Structure formats: structure tokens, C-alpha cells
């Protein structure tokens, strides 16, 4: 992704107040989107007094790249004539009066290099400006990505070229600021807190064709498979060392005891997001009865080893019912455990608003004042309204109880609760989450015959419908997996990163139908200790270890937690940490439909 400047005053600034700096370097990707035929500034460094400056901008023709300082009127880097609509990597490094600039167009095999030795002995760095200079009206109508700046370091040509291959910095020594611009934000991903100001109205668009970071050790991890397991009783043999027993004295060995323990299992249940149920440690005590030794003469004897068998009883773990588990035949609906449809008194007549039915959309189209039609805008689904129409037909003596069950099974919602609703159509089961917002069973003359027409309406605040099956994947540290969302809209995975893990990072990458890449990064500046579990929950926008929120540890290179999603089709999900030796992370998700 990249930040898009399309008007004056959309630029960013940051007061660095570094004073006189002898060595510094900058790397960034830039694109001129519209040739303004005027000075267009990529970046500018100016002193506290404003008298000194170093800037990278086009000349008055809008496309000829120039490096300007207060000591030199203009240096035109080799190959520095920009084509509107093309991405370029531009790197500049300065050491006193000496400077180097490299430039490479996207897709080019190599960069061109320009050097000079006519600059100031030092650069007075007071303010950093992106997309505008310290002079009025020199704004950039274009896009920028992967901006990195180092102080106290003069990067070589090769180092600048390497920085142009990736969004994340290769060199961290001397890194002063890093703005990935994976979203239109102001956070500094270097960790030094140099947050930008301004940028009001700036948008985002597809960025340059570069990877996020250098290729890591990439290990293909096979997806885990859905399976119902009933483990057999676990048995183990406990052996005791041979005791030495001499006669002539009273011998009474004490009771021999040992503890057998089972590792804590991970058990998931089918709520959304799925709930992890972790039974406590299963422990059992193995006891060995006191042996009896009898002899007929005064000799030393060596009894054979005492061997006993330890048996662990089958653990008893209770979990809530997965939504849809109680649908045993087609044509059934269940709402928080209250079942209607075939096999119940509430026969299925009509269901609207489910599955193929599209929720009502908020249409962002706006009338085009200069042509026929409208300018297209975003389309967002409103709450999903699901209506179930039923005919209750039972013996007259049972109609009162059946109506009372209808009343009890569809109560008035309690505050903002969203309860599971599942529907089985033929062999397909989908689930959603909402509340019953209308219930009616008008009484007419047929009531005395045991016949009622009943209607129930459900409002799903989040209109997505999900598959009943919960999918999972494990990703080794430094590895990746391909995950598939068979639905037609984005789904939000639950992510679990066990400790010890230092600086966990997850990346989801998907190739869009037009060939562009949708890349989303989420990483955290924290250490997950051994025995801890970092849980990232995009559905609820939370990041926790136990009951403690860790949302503030999200780095500036990350997307918002709710924006870390799996799109329709195949995505590549990767996991890495700073040390590269953390236990595997786990992702859980459902197919999503809209």
C-alpha cells in the first residue's frame, strides 16, 4: 500500500530538531500521479531557522528530478526524468559535502547513480516534510511508500538498492524514522515515536511491487484436518529399582509413590469466535504396596524389580453445543437452542433474508453533476433481517403448551446480545449471530382446532453468515501456509501465539482478481513469556494475554486489528518473531458469506 496525496495541505510533517547532522540517508518509493507542471516535492529537510534545507523535488516541468540544497542550486540525478503513473525507488545518502543518489523505476534491472561533493559540510535537520517543501505551493500530486531515514549513517549504493527491494528496513542501526504507509496513518514504525502531523484527506492506494521484508526461512506447514478423536485410555509402565534387603534386621520398606501427569490438551468449541476450553492438568497418583520378604536362612537376597501399571482414567470434558449441531434433518432452524422446522410443531412455510438473499445495501453512489448517471461509491450491507413463517399444527390439547414454548424460546433480547442462529437447507448449515426482534402468532378461529400461523423475525447486526465447520491452521515461526475462505466475503480469523515469542508478526497476502496484491501486516512490540498465550481477535478488535489487553503494543507498521482479515479465495498466512524460534502460531476461521 501507499499514501496518496491529491491536494495541497495533505502533506506530513515531523519536528525532529536534530541540529547539525553530518551523515544521513533516505530511501523511499514515489510516484507522480498527475504532472502538475510545477515544483513537486517528495521530501524536504529544513533547519530550525528555515535558512538551510535539503530537498528532493521535481523542477518546474513537474517531472525532472532535482536534489536541492541551500549550497547547490540543483543536481539532476542520472535517469531522473519521471513518468507519471510509474513507481520509482529513490535513495539519497549524504556525508558532509558529499552525496549519492540512486534511482530505479519499478521493473528496471538496476539503478542509476549520481554523486556530488558540493553540498554543505553538515545539514541542519529541524523539520522533516513529506509531500511538500518549506516553500508554499510545491506539493506532490502522487503517492509515497516505504519511507526510511537514517542519521549518523551513510548508506552505500548497494545498501540503498537493497532498501528499495523491501518495505521493512534492512539496516536498523541508525534508523531514525520508518513510515511504511501501508495505511494512511501517522505512526512511526521505527519504534522511536516520531509520529507525523498533518495528512488530512490523504488516502491509500496500491503501492510499489516490493515485498514487505527479505525472504525468511519459509517452511510449508500442512493445514490441520477436521477430525473427531476419541483417544484410548493412556497406560504406562512404572518400574521401581531393585532394593537391596539383608536379613537379620527388621525390614519395612516405606510406601513407594509416584505422580503421573498428562499435558494440558487444547479443546475448541464452535462459538464465533471459537472458544478455547483448556481443562486443568490431569494428575493421578501411582502407589506401590509395601513388599513382603520372607527368608529361611541368614543370607542377602535381591528381589526381582517391582513393576506396576499406571492407568489414567478417560477425562470427562463438557463443552457447549456448537451452533447447528442440533439440526438433524433438512428444513430446520435453531435459535439459541430453540429448534423449529421439520420434526417440530413449528413447520417450515417460508424463510426470507437467509443465504442467497442479499442484505439491504447502503449505496455510496453520488449523482454526477457533469454527466449522466452517478459516480460509483462504496456499498456496505446493513443489518440482515431474517423472517421465518411457520404453521403450527398439533392436537387441540397441546396447542397451549406449544404456544408457550414459542413464547419462551424467542424472548425479548437482553441489551445488545447476539445469539447464534443456524439454518439447515438440504445438507448445508450456515450460522449467524443476532437477536429475535419480532414474534407473532395471531389467534383466530382455528386456534381451537390446534392450528396457529406463527412468524419470527431475527435481526443480525453483523450480516455475514458463516460455515458451521471451524477451520484451523498452524504456522511455524518463519513459515507460511495457504488458507482458503470458500465464502464470498472477508472473514476474521482468531490468532493464537504461544510463548516464548519475541515481537510476533503475522502477514496475510492475497492476490486480487486484477493481479494486484492485498497485503496486511500485524505485529507487536512485546515479549510473550513461556506459558503465556497472545490472542488476537479481529472479530472483537482485541489483543490479550490472559485478561490483560496488549492492544497498545501494536506497532505502527500494523493495520487495525479489525482489518486483519482473510479475503475470499486463497491467502498466504505467515508468522515470524524477532528470535525465530517461537512455538507455532494457530489461526482459526470460518468461511464467510454475504
Short mmCIF file of N, CA and C in Angstrom, two decimals, residues 219-334:
data_model
loop_
_atom_site.label_atom_id
_atom_site.label_comp_id
_atom_site.label_asym_id
_atom_site.label_seq_id
_atom_site.Cartn_x
_atom_site.Cartn_y
_atom_site.Cartn_z
N UNK A 219 8.84 -22.28 5.63
CA UNK A 219 8.54 -23.69 5.83
C UNK A 219 7.09 -23.93 5.55
N UNK A 220 6.82 -24.79 4.59
CA UNK A 220 5.43 -25.11 4.29
C UNK A 220 4.86 -25.97 5.42
N UNK A 221 3.77 -25.52 6.00
CA UNK A 221 3.13 -26.24 7.08
C UNK A 221 1.79 -26.76 6.60
N UNK A 222 1.59 -28.05 6.67
CA UNK A 222 0.34 -28.63 6.21
C UNK A 222 -0.80 -28.19 7.13
N UNK A 223 -1.93 -27.86 6.52
CA UNK A 223 -3.09 -27.47 7.31
C UNK A 223 -3.55 -28.63 8.17
N UNK A 224 -4.04 -28.29 9.37
CA UNK A 224 -4.62 -29.34 10.21
C UNK A 224 -5.96 -29.75 9.63
N UNK A 225 -6.38 -30.98 9.91
CA UNK A 225 -7.60 -31.52 9.35
C UNK A 225 -8.67 -31.60 10.42
N UNK A 226 -9.93 -31.39 10.00
CA UNK A 226 -11.03 -31.56 10.92
C UNK A 226 -11.21 -33.05 11.23
N UNK A 227 -11.31 -33.41 12.47
CA UNK A 227 -11.46 -34.81 12.84
C UNK A 227 -12.08 -34.91 14.23
N UNK A 228 -12.86 -35.95 14.44
CA UNK A 228 -13.39 -36.25 15.75
C UNK A 228 -12.51 -37.35 16.34
N UNK A 229 -11.91 -37.09 17.48
CA UNK A 229 -10.98 -38.01 18.07
C UNK A 229 -11.48 -38.50 19.42
N UNK A 230 -11.37 -39.78 19.64
CA UNK A 230 -11.67 -40.37 20.94
C UNK A 230 -10.43 -41.14 21.37
N UNK A 231 -9.51 -40.48 22.08
CA UNK A 231 -8.26 -41.15 22.42
C UNK A 231 -8.50 -42.32 23.36
N UNK A 232 -7.77 -43.40 23.18
CA UNK A 232 -7.92 -44.54 24.10
C UNK A 232 -7.34 -44.22 25.46
N UNK A 233 -7.62 -45.08 26.41
CA UNK A 233 -7.03 -44.92 27.73
C UNK A 233 -5.52 -44.98 27.62
N UNK A 234 -4.84 -44.02 28.24
CA UNK A 234 -3.39 -43.95 28.17
C UNK A 234 -2.81 -44.78 29.31
N UNK A 235 -1.95 -45.70 28.98
CA UNK A 235 -1.34 -46.54 30.01
C UNK A 235 0.17 -46.40 29.95
N UNK A 236 0.80 -46.57 31.06
CA UNK A 236 2.25 -46.50 31.11
C UNK A 236 2.76 -47.44 32.19
N UNK A 237 3.97 -47.88 32.03
CA UNK A 237 4.56 -48.82 32.99
C UNK A 237 5.52 -48.08 33.90
N UNK A 238 5.32 -48.25 35.19
CA UNK A 238 6.20 -47.66 36.18
C UNK A 238 7.06 -48.76 36.79
N UNK A 239 8.36 -48.65 36.71
CA UNK A 239 9.23 -49.66 37.31
C UNK A 239 10.02 -49.06 38.45
N UNK A 240 10.25 -49.86 39.50
CA UNK A 240 11.00 -49.43 40.67
C UNK A 240 12.36 -50.11 40.65
N UNK A 241 13.42 -49.43 41.05
CA UNK A 241 14.74 -50.08 41.08
C UNK A 241 14.75 -51.22 42.10
N UNK A 242 15.58 -52.22 41.86
CA UNK A 242 15.68 -53.38 42.74
C UNK A 242 16.24 -52.96 44.10
N UNK A 243 15.48 -53.17 45.20
CA UNK A 243 16.02 -52.81 46.53
C UNK A 243 16.96 -53.90 47.03
N UNK A 244 17.95 -53.50 47.80
CA UNK A 244 18.85 -54.47 48.46
C UNK A 244 18.34 -54.71 49.87
N UNK A 245 18.02 -55.99 50.22
CA UNK A 245 17.44 -56.33 51.51
C UNK A 245 18.33 -57.37 52.18
N UNK A 246 18.75 -57.11 53.41
CA UNK A 246 19.54 -58.07 54.18
C UNK A 246 18.73 -58.58 55.37
N UNK A 247 18.81 -59.89 55.65
CA UNK A 247 18.09 -60.46 56.80
C UNK A 247 18.88 -60.21 58.07
N UNK A 248 18.26 -60.46 59.17
CA UNK A 248 18.89 -60.24 60.46
C UNK A 248 18.46 -58.93 61.09
N UNK A 249 17.82 -58.08 60.30
CA UNK A 249 17.26 -56.83 60.83
C UNK A 249 15.82 -56.75 60.37
N UNK A 250 15.09 -55.92 61.06
CA UNK A 250 13.69 -55.73 60.68
C UNK A 250 13.65 -54.85 59.43
N UNK A 251 13.03 -55.35 58.38
CA UNK A 251 12.96 -54.61 57.12
C UNK A 251 11.52 -54.20 56.86
N UNK A 252 11.31 -52.92 56.69
CA UNK A 252 9.96 -52.43 56.38
C UNK A 252 10.01 -51.30 55.37
N UNK A 253 10.17 -51.62 54.09
CA UNK A 253 10.24 -50.54 53.08
C UNK A 253 9.00 -49.65 53.15
N UNK A 254 9.19 -48.34 52.99
CA UNK A 254 8.05 -47.42 53.02
C UNK A 254 7.26 -47.54 51.72
N UNK A 255 6.06 -46.94 51.73
CA UNK A 255 5.20 -46.97 50.54
C UNK A 255 5.86 -46.19 49.41
N UNK A 256 5.93 -46.79 48.23
CA UNK A 256 6.55 -46.14 47.08
C UNK A 256 5.46 -45.43 46.28
N UNK A 257 5.61 -44.13 46.08
CA UNK A 257 4.59 -43.36 45.36
C UNK A 257 5.22 -42.61 44.20
N UNK A 258 4.43 -42.37 43.18
CA UNK A 258 4.88 -41.57 42.03
C UNK A 258 3.70 -40.87 41.41
N UNK A 259 3.93 -39.72 40.76
CA UNK A 259 2.86 -38.94 40.16
C UNK A 259 2.92 -39.04 38.64
N UNK A 260 1.79 -39.33 38.01
CA UNK A 260 1.68 -39.39 36.56
C UNK A 260 0.86 -38.19 36.10
N UNK A 261 1.36 -37.42 35.15
CA UNK A 261 0.63 -36.24 34.68
C UNK A 261 0.51 -36.27 33.17
N UNK A 262 -0.61 -35.68 32.68
CA UNK A 262 -0.86 -35.57 31.26
C UNK A 262 -0.73 -34.11 30.85
N UNK A 263 -0.16 -33.78 29.66
CA UNK A 263 -0.11 -32.38 29.24
C UNK A 263 -1.51 -31.84 29.01
N UNK A 264 -1.65 -30.52 29.21
CA UNK A 264 -2.94 -29.87 29.04
C UNK A 264 -3.38 -29.92 27.58
N UNK A 265 -4.54 -30.49 27.27
CA UNK A 265 -5.00 -30.52 25.87
C UNK A 265 -5.65 -29.20 25.47
N UNK A 266 -5.65 -28.90 24.17
CA UNK A 266 -6.38 -27.76 23.62
C UNK A 266 -7.71 -28.28 23.08
N UNK A 267 -8.81 -27.76 23.60
CA UNK A 267 -10.14 -28.16 23.13
C UNK A 267 -10.87 -26.91 22.67
N UNK A 268 -11.34 -26.89 21.40
CA UNK A 268 -12.05 -25.75 20.85
C UNK A 268 -13.53 -26.09 20.69
N UNK A 269 -14.37 -25.10 20.98
CA UNK A 269 -15.80 -25.28 20.79
C UNK A 269 -16.29 -24.26 19.79
N UNK A 270 -17.43 -24.54 19.18
CA UNK A 270 -17.83 -23.80 17.99
C UNK A 270 -18.63 -22.57 18.21
N UNK A 271 -18.21 -21.68 19.08
CA UNK A 271 -18.83 -20.36 19.12
C UNK A 271 -18.10 -19.50 18.10
N UNK A 272 -18.52 -18.26 17.93
CA UNK A 272 -17.84 -17.40 16.97
C UNK A 272 -17.58 -16.05 17.61
N UNK A 273 -16.33 -15.71 17.92
CA UNK A 273 -15.16 -16.52 17.60
C UNK A 273 -15.10 -17.79 18.44
N UNK A 274 -14.38 -18.81 17.96
CA UNK A 274 -14.34 -20.06 18.70
C UNK A 274 -13.74 -19.89 20.08
N UNK A 275 -14.23 -20.68 21.01
CA UNK A 275 -13.78 -20.60 22.39
C UNK A 275 -12.79 -21.72 22.66
N UNK A 276 -11.70 -21.38 23.31
CA UNK A 276 -10.71 -22.38 23.68
C UNK A 276 -11.01 -22.85 25.10
N UNK A 277 -11.27 -24.13 25.26
CA UNK A 277 -11.53 -24.71 26.57
C UNK A 277 -10.30 -25.53 26.95
N UNK A 278 -9.64 -25.18 28.02
CA UNK A 278 -8.44 -25.89 28.43
C UNK A 278 -8.68 -26.52 29.80
N UNK A 279 -8.99 -27.82 29.82
CA UNK A 279 -9.17 -28.49 31.11
C UNK A 279 -7.89 -28.40 31.93
N UNK A 280 -8.05 -28.47 33.21
CA UNK A 280 -6.88 -28.43 34.08
C UNK A 280 -6.02 -29.66 33.90
N UNK A 281 -4.81 -29.60 34.46
CA UNK A 281 -3.88 -30.72 34.36
C UNK A 281 -4.50 -31.97 34.96
N UNK A 282 -4.44 -33.07 34.22
CA UNK A 282 -4.96 -34.34 34.71
C UNK A 282 -3.86 -35.04 35.47
N UNK A 283 -4.03 -35.24 36.73
CA UNK A 283 -2.97 -35.83 37.55
C UNK A 283 -3.50 -37.04 38.29
N UNK A 284 -2.67 -38.03 38.44
CA UNK A 284 -3.05 -39.22 39.19
C UNK A 284 -1.86 -39.72 39.97
N UNK A 285 -2.11 -40.36 41.08
CA UNK A 285 -1.04 -40.87 41.94
C UNK A 285 -0.93 -42.37 41.78
N UNK A 286 0.28 -42.83 41.54
CA UNK A 286 0.55 -44.27 41.46
C UNK A 286 1.16 -44.72 42.78
N UNK A 287 0.55 -45.68 43.43
CA UNK A 287 1.08 -46.18 44.70
C UNK A 287 1.49 -47.63 44.55
N UNK A 288 2.58 -48.01 45.23
CA UNK A 288 3.10 -49.37 45.22
C UNK A 288 2.96 -49.95 46.62
N UNK A 289 2.25 -51.06 46.80
CA UNK A 289 2.10 -51.62 48.14
C UNK A 289 3.45 -52.06 48.71
N UNK A 290 3.55 -52.05 50.05
CA UNK A 290 4.77 -52.47 50.73
C UNK A 290 5.05 -53.94 50.44
N UNK A 291 6.26 -54.29 49.92
CA UNK A 291 6.54 -55.70 49.62
C UNK A 291 6.81 -56.51 50.90
N UNK A 292 6.45 -57.77 50.83
CA UNK A 292 6.74 -58.70 51.94
C UNK A 292 7.85 -59.63 51.51
N UNK A 293 8.93 -59.72 52.34
CA UNK A 293 10.09 -60.55 52.03
C UNK A 293 10.26 -61.60 53.13
N UNK A 294 10.31 -62.85 52.77
CA UNK A 294 10.48 -63.94 53.73
C UNK A 294 11.70 -64.76 53.36
N UNK A 295 12.59 -65.07 54.35
CA UNK A 295 13.75 -65.93 54.12
C UNK A 295 13.79 -67.04 55.17
N UNK A 296 14.55 -68.09 54.89
CA UNK A 296 14.66 -69.24 55.82
C UNK A 296 16.06 -69.36 56.39
N UNK A 297 17.00 -68.52 55.90
CA UNK A 297 18.33 -68.54 56.49
C UNK A 297 18.96 -67.16 56.33
N UNK A 298 20.09 -66.94 57.03
CA UNK A 298 20.72 -65.63 57.07
C UNK A 298 21.54 -65.38 55.81
N UNK A 299 20.88 -64.86 54.77
CA UNK A 299 21.55 -64.58 53.51
C UNK A 299 21.09 -63.22 52.99
N UNK A 300 21.88 -62.67 52.06
CA UNK A 300 21.47 -61.43 51.37
C UNK A 300 20.74 -61.81 50.10
N UNK A 301 19.55 -61.25 49.92
CA UNK A 301 18.76 -61.58 48.75
C UNK A 301 18.50 -60.33 47.92
N UNK A 302 18.26 -60.53 46.64
CA UNK A 302 17.95 -59.43 45.73
C UNK A 302 16.61 -59.71 45.06
N UNK A 303 15.53 -59.13 45.58
CA UNK A 303 14.22 -59.37 44.96
C UNK A 303 14.21 -58.87 43.52
N UNK A 304 13.36 -59.46 42.73
CA UNK A 304 13.19 -59.00 41.35
C UNK A 304 12.59 -57.60 41.35
N UNK A 305 12.78 -56.82 40.26
CA UNK A 305 12.19 -55.47 40.21
C UNK A 305 10.68 -55.50 40.41
N UNK A 306 10.20 -54.51 41.14
CA UNK A 306 8.77 -54.39 41.38
C UNK A 306 8.19 -53.53 40.26
N UNK A 307 7.25 -54.06 39.51
CA UNK A 307 6.68 -53.36 38.36
C UNK A 307 5.18 -53.19 38.58
N UNK A 308 4.71 -52.01 38.37
CA UNK A 308 3.28 -51.74 38.47
C UNK A 308 2.79 -50.97 37.27
N UNK A 309 1.54 -51.05 36.91
CA UNK A 309 0.97 -50.39 35.74
C UNK A 309 0.10 -49.22 36.19
N UNK A 310 0.38 -48.03 35.62
CA UNK A 310 -0.42 -46.84 35.93
C UNK A 310 -1.44 -46.63 34.84
N UNK A 311 -2.70 -46.50 35.18
CA UNK A 311 -3.79 -46.31 34.22
C UNK A 311 -4.43 -44.95 34.47
N UNK A 312 -4.54 -44.13 33.40
CA UNK A 312 -5.16 -42.82 33.51
C UNK A 312 -6.61 -42.93 33.05
N UNK A 313 -7.57 -42.58 33.92
CA UNK A 313 -8.97 -42.68 33.51
C UNK A 313 -9.28 -41.69 32.38
N UNK A 314 -10.29 -42.00 31.57
CA UNK A 314 -10.70 -41.13 30.47
C UNK A 314 -11.17 -39.78 31.02
N UNK A 315 -10.58 -38.65 30.56
CA UNK A 315 -11.04 -37.36 31.07
C UNK A 315 -12.47 -37.06 30.62
N UNK A 316 -13.19 -36.39 31.49
CA UNK A 316 -14.57 -36.01 31.20
C UNK A 316 -14.60 -34.51 30.99
N UNK A 317 -14.74 -34.08 29.73
CA UNK A 317 -14.73 -32.66 29.39
C UNK A 317 -16.08 -32.28 28.79
N UNK A 318 -16.75 -31.33 29.40
CA UNK A 318 -18.03 -30.86 28.87
C UNK A 318 -17.85 -29.56 28.12
N UNK A 319 -18.42 -29.44 26.93
CA UNK A 319 -18.30 -28.22 26.13
C UNK A 319 -19.70 -27.84 25.64
N UNK A 320 -19.91 -26.55 25.39
CA UNK A 320 -21.22 -26.14 24.87
C UNK A 320 -21.47 -26.70 23.47
N UNK A 321 -22.74 -26.77 23.10
CA UNK A 321 -23.11 -27.29 21.78
C UNK A 321 -22.72 -26.29 20.71
N UNK A 322 -22.08 -26.77 19.66
CA UNK A 322 -21.74 -25.94 18.52
C UNK A 322 -23.03 -25.56 17.80
N UNK A 323 -23.20 -24.27 17.44
CA UNK A 323 -24.42 -23.88 16.73
C UNK A 323 -24.64 -24.75 15.50
N UNK A 324 -25.83 -25.28 15.37
CA UNK A 324 -26.17 -26.13 14.24
C UNK A 324 -26.02 -27.61 14.51
N UNK A 325 -25.40 -27.99 15.66
CA UNK A 325 -25.23 -29.41 15.96
C UNK A 325 -26.57 -30.11 16.19
N UNK A 326 -27.60 -29.35 16.59
CA UNK A 326 -28.89 -29.97 16.89
C UNK A 326 -29.81 -30.02 15.66
N UNK A 327 -29.30 -29.66 14.49
CA UNK A 327 -30.11 -29.73 13.27
C UNK A 327 -29.89 -31.11 12.64
N UNK A 328 -30.86 -32.00 12.83
CA UNK A 328 -30.67 -33.39 12.41
C UNK A 328 -31.34 -33.73 11.09
N UNK A 329 -32.03 -32.77 10.46
CA UNK A 329 -32.64 -33.04 9.15
C UNK A 329 -32.81 -31.72 8.40
N UNK A 330 -32.92 -31.77 7.07
CA UNK A 330 -33.11 -30.54 6.30
C UNK A 330 -34.38 -29.80 6.70
N UNK A 331 -34.38 -28.48 6.44
CA UNK A 331 -35.57 -27.68 6.72
C UNK A 331 -35.76 -27.38 8.18
N UNK A 332 -34.66 -27.11 8.89
CA UNK A 332 -34.74 -26.78 10.32
C UNK A 332 -33.98 -25.50 10.60
N UNK A 333 -34.44 -24.80 11.64
CA UNK A 333 -33.82 -23.57 12.12
C UNK A 333 -33.71 -23.67 13.63
N UNK A 334 -32.57 -23.25 14.17
CA UNK A 334 -32.41 -23.22 15.62
C UNK A 334 -31.90 -21.86 16.04
#
